[in-house]
Amino acid sequence: MKPSLRFLRAATAALLPASLATAQLAPPPQAPAADGEKTTSLGRQYEGIVNIECNTLEVDYRTPWNPATPGGGSGTGFLIAENLFMTNAHVVSDASRLIIRKVGDPTPYRARVKHIAHDCDLALLELVKPAAAFSTVEPLKIAEEVPKLDTTVKVVGFPIGGERISVTRGVVSRVDYQEYSHSGADQHLAIQIDAAINPGNSGGPVLQDNMVVGVAFQGYSGDVAQNTGYMIPTPVMRRFLKDVEDGKYDRFVDLSISHFPLMNPAQRKALGLPEDGDLGVMVASVDSEGSAGGALKTGDVILEIDGHAVESNGSIDIDGEQTELAEVVERKFAGDKLSLKIIRDRKPESVEITLKGASHYLMQANRYEQQPQYVMFAGLVFQPMDKPLMTVAAPGSLRSRYWFQYFTTDELYREKPQPVVLTNVLPDEINTWLREFSGQIVEEINGVKITRLKDVSDALQKEDGSSFHLIKLAGEGRPLVIDRKQAADAQPRLLQKYGLGASAYIE
Amino acid sequence: MIPFRSLLTACLLAAVSPLLADDAASPARSMLRVNITSQPYNFGLPWQKQNPGTRRGLGALLPGNRVLITAEMAQDASYVELEAAASGRKLTGKIEAVDYELNLATVIPAADTGDFFAGMIPLAVDSALKPKATLDVWQFEANGAPVVSPIELNRVDLAPYFLDDQFFLIFQATGGVQYRAGTFTLPVVHDGKLAGMLLRYNSRDQVADILPPGMISRFLDDVAVPPYEGTPNFGAKLTGTLDPQLRSYLKLKDVEGGMLVTGITPGFSADKAGIKDGDVILAINGNNIDSRGYYNDPDFGLLAAGHLLRGGAKVGESVQLKVARDGTTLNIPCTLLRRNPEDYLVDPYMFDRGPRFLILGGLLFQELTQNYLQLAGREWRDRAPFRLVYALGNQDDFLKQGRRKLVFLSGVLPAPGLIGYERLRNLIVTSVNNKPINDVKDLAEALKSPTDGIHKIEFSDFPKVIYVDAAQAELDNKEFVPARYRIRELQRLD
């Protein structure tokens, strides 16, 4: 089983006491220069690196009508331009209040999120009131290139183990694609380093020659793997910064295909390639609503992507570095073109694809900054299927697990863009016989096909002359029958009894 | 055959039970030890069997030198031995008949019996036994001495015998039973007649589940007249109608009970009789069904109505169903048919044989079995490959698509022709050489027609399609696979 990555945000108890804000740092002592770096005052050198304290509101998808639970944590951030701090999205997600603290300055500065990118775990913050204390601080510079293997890097931040700024050092151990665990559904380039990274380091800069080469963001706990921390490398940081230049974040684009290496001579021959060659990968599946939908199909061979030759294991060469072919797409934006040389039905062809972001997979990604949606009717709680729901709810029926896992792969979104689950039955005399039915996907209500949560409330409001509401669940032959008159009487009683402010919240 | 009574046995019995007539049944004269070495197939590596293990149980001697045991004991038997408890004499036996659903099997001698059965007294089956009675559970001590434990029969219900989800009549009894010498399957006797087989015993509550004599008789009658028929299946899901809102919607009268029909399996009893989703069965053969799904059985009192359609019915028998449909009442005759394990997309159980499989140059294709999924351990429903678990749970969807069995690539034995495919596993095969694959025989057939010497194999999941060099695969099947993996049997199609 795959070990799970953990975040490096330091969790704290709910509502940090304000007095903590005044316990602050004296300038750290000067250290001798190392690795040929220019000698600067450590105080000055790290001035742009700040501690971020985040109070959060965490929602509970089991009781979607409840206000959220206050919580909090802290992480690191760094100044990259005037009144602009970069950190991880997971440090500031679901924030109710943000405080930035500067090394050697006890003042808590209130901050707010300017841009947040959950798919690549980055965020930009600004101070609510620009402070003079930062006017003289030199912003950190972001390096042009990805650091080379086995070169030394420093991680600077505010991890657990003390109050003051911490510096650790290590080498670049590996450059590879990794799942970004903040979203749980995105993969991007990530760099593994062996410097100690601990909770609280999240969002902090990784430095080489006083330039930022990455943002520390996740790692394995010590009982899984030793000395493996990951940072978000500069191509991902730069893409994020470029994306928000127009004032809003548009997410990464994706080709939405899977591809299979072409190592097997018979496979190569059948697809019209030289048997002993080492170029080309086979397109396995294509999301028909993704960027490549209609342009590529199963069995196509990709030979070249934007002029980069694709090797039979799916790697390409960008600026002398071996990387995955997806990296070409990673650096592009919605509306950008991608040109492919392919072999289809044994004949060479050229294909141009206009890139767009994938959206259906978001159902399988973690959610932030969102109030959970629901409809409660006659004690029956309906919620849209998504990752947080499937995480907190019991595994559910075999069918709902299938819908969740194969939502994009089997293109189930075509049938139901937002599957609705009967998640709970709040006990009342009206639903005495319906309690065993939770965990199932709703198929139809009063003759209306349910494809999204809005359909549920619409269908329940529909008058069809019958004295019953009729609810059909997927794979369940017995309909749920609710007397219309009794349901109308029960609604205020249920709202009051179970403390719901409203019968529904639909975006 | 005239039983030969040995003096020794007679004396011994006289000491135990002086009132017993010397031709009466008794543990020593009517019960045998049965030792069965079972060797199930390996469902991950279907060309081989698992480590053999031996079970020791007790069997009831029936007329004609037949010994009745449970099917649970008989499963995957590769060697069967009958043992006289007192003398320790052994006789090689063989399984004559087995029904895994009814959890019963008979053992007969494999060869000449000599005087092995001399002095033994077969048991008759007490098929008229009523639920209130005192029964004796028979066992042997390790030294062969009989142990008799009385229990009180007091309850009747439907419960699984051996396989999950297969509900049949059981008798429940209370009383102290001490298990001896690690045996299971204990004959239960009433008035010198076989009154059941003890299936389970809960020592904390002192409750025993007994497979009742009526079910034993139906099994033996079925065995006596080949071919063996087994029990029928109604082929639909039945649920109670207690919910007043549901009843009102179904236009059911308050005095009626009834069970709602849902999920009809195409092509089986309910479907063929014209029963529809949403019908409510009010009575079966004149027995009214209440809204919990129970009827009043003349012998056993309140009993789940499923008994009338399965364990209490015969294959081919026609039952009269009183059905409420849309406010009217209909009488519908329904011929009860049997759904054999092979009739399912995934056999609900498989004993005494391995799964059908085929090896193509190291690619291992199998028909999906529940046993395969169970290799993932106790939590297999959560741990086994989800796509396959889902197929198991939604078989009818696949059957409607015309599939008979689910053929999947269970794994790859790395071989010269399979470079690049080593990590493929648990992939459902949709077609081979553009021919749909509905069982392993289809696969064998489709592999006869490669295009330009290359097989095209398509899956429902990543990587969707692979190609295999036909000549290389044939060569690897001949040389590499037998030599390197020591596999002699490259396919099992029947």
PDB file of C-alpha atoms in Angstrom, chain A residues 25-31 42-43 46 103 164-165:
ATOM      1  CA  LEU A  25      12.728  36.446  18.228  1.00  0.00           C
ATOM      2  CA  ALA A  26      15.938  38.224  18.853  1.00  0.00           C
ATOM      3  CA  PRO A  27      18.029  38.333  15.683  1.00  0.00           C
ATOM      4  CA  PRO A  28      19.756  34.986  15.282  1.00  0.00           C
ATOM      5  CA  PRO A  29      23.512  34.978  15.842  1.00  0.00           C
ATOM      6  CA  GLN A  30      25.772  35.352  12.842  1.00  0.00           C
ATOM      7  CA  ALA A  31      27.011  32.160  11.299  1.00  0.00           C
ATOM      8  CA  LEU A  42      21.630  36.399   8.943  1.00  0.00           C
ATOM      9  CA  GLY A  43      19.023  38.794  10.258  1.00  0.00           C
ATOM     10  CA  TYR A  46      16.117  35.938   6.392  1.00  0.00           C
ATOM     11  CA  VAL A 103      11.740  37.797  12.406  1.00  0.00           C
ATOM     12  CA  ARG A 164      12.738  30.933  16.369  1.00  0.00           C
ATOM     13  CA  ILE A 165      13.607  30.633  12.745  1.00  0.00           C
TER      14      ILE A 165
END
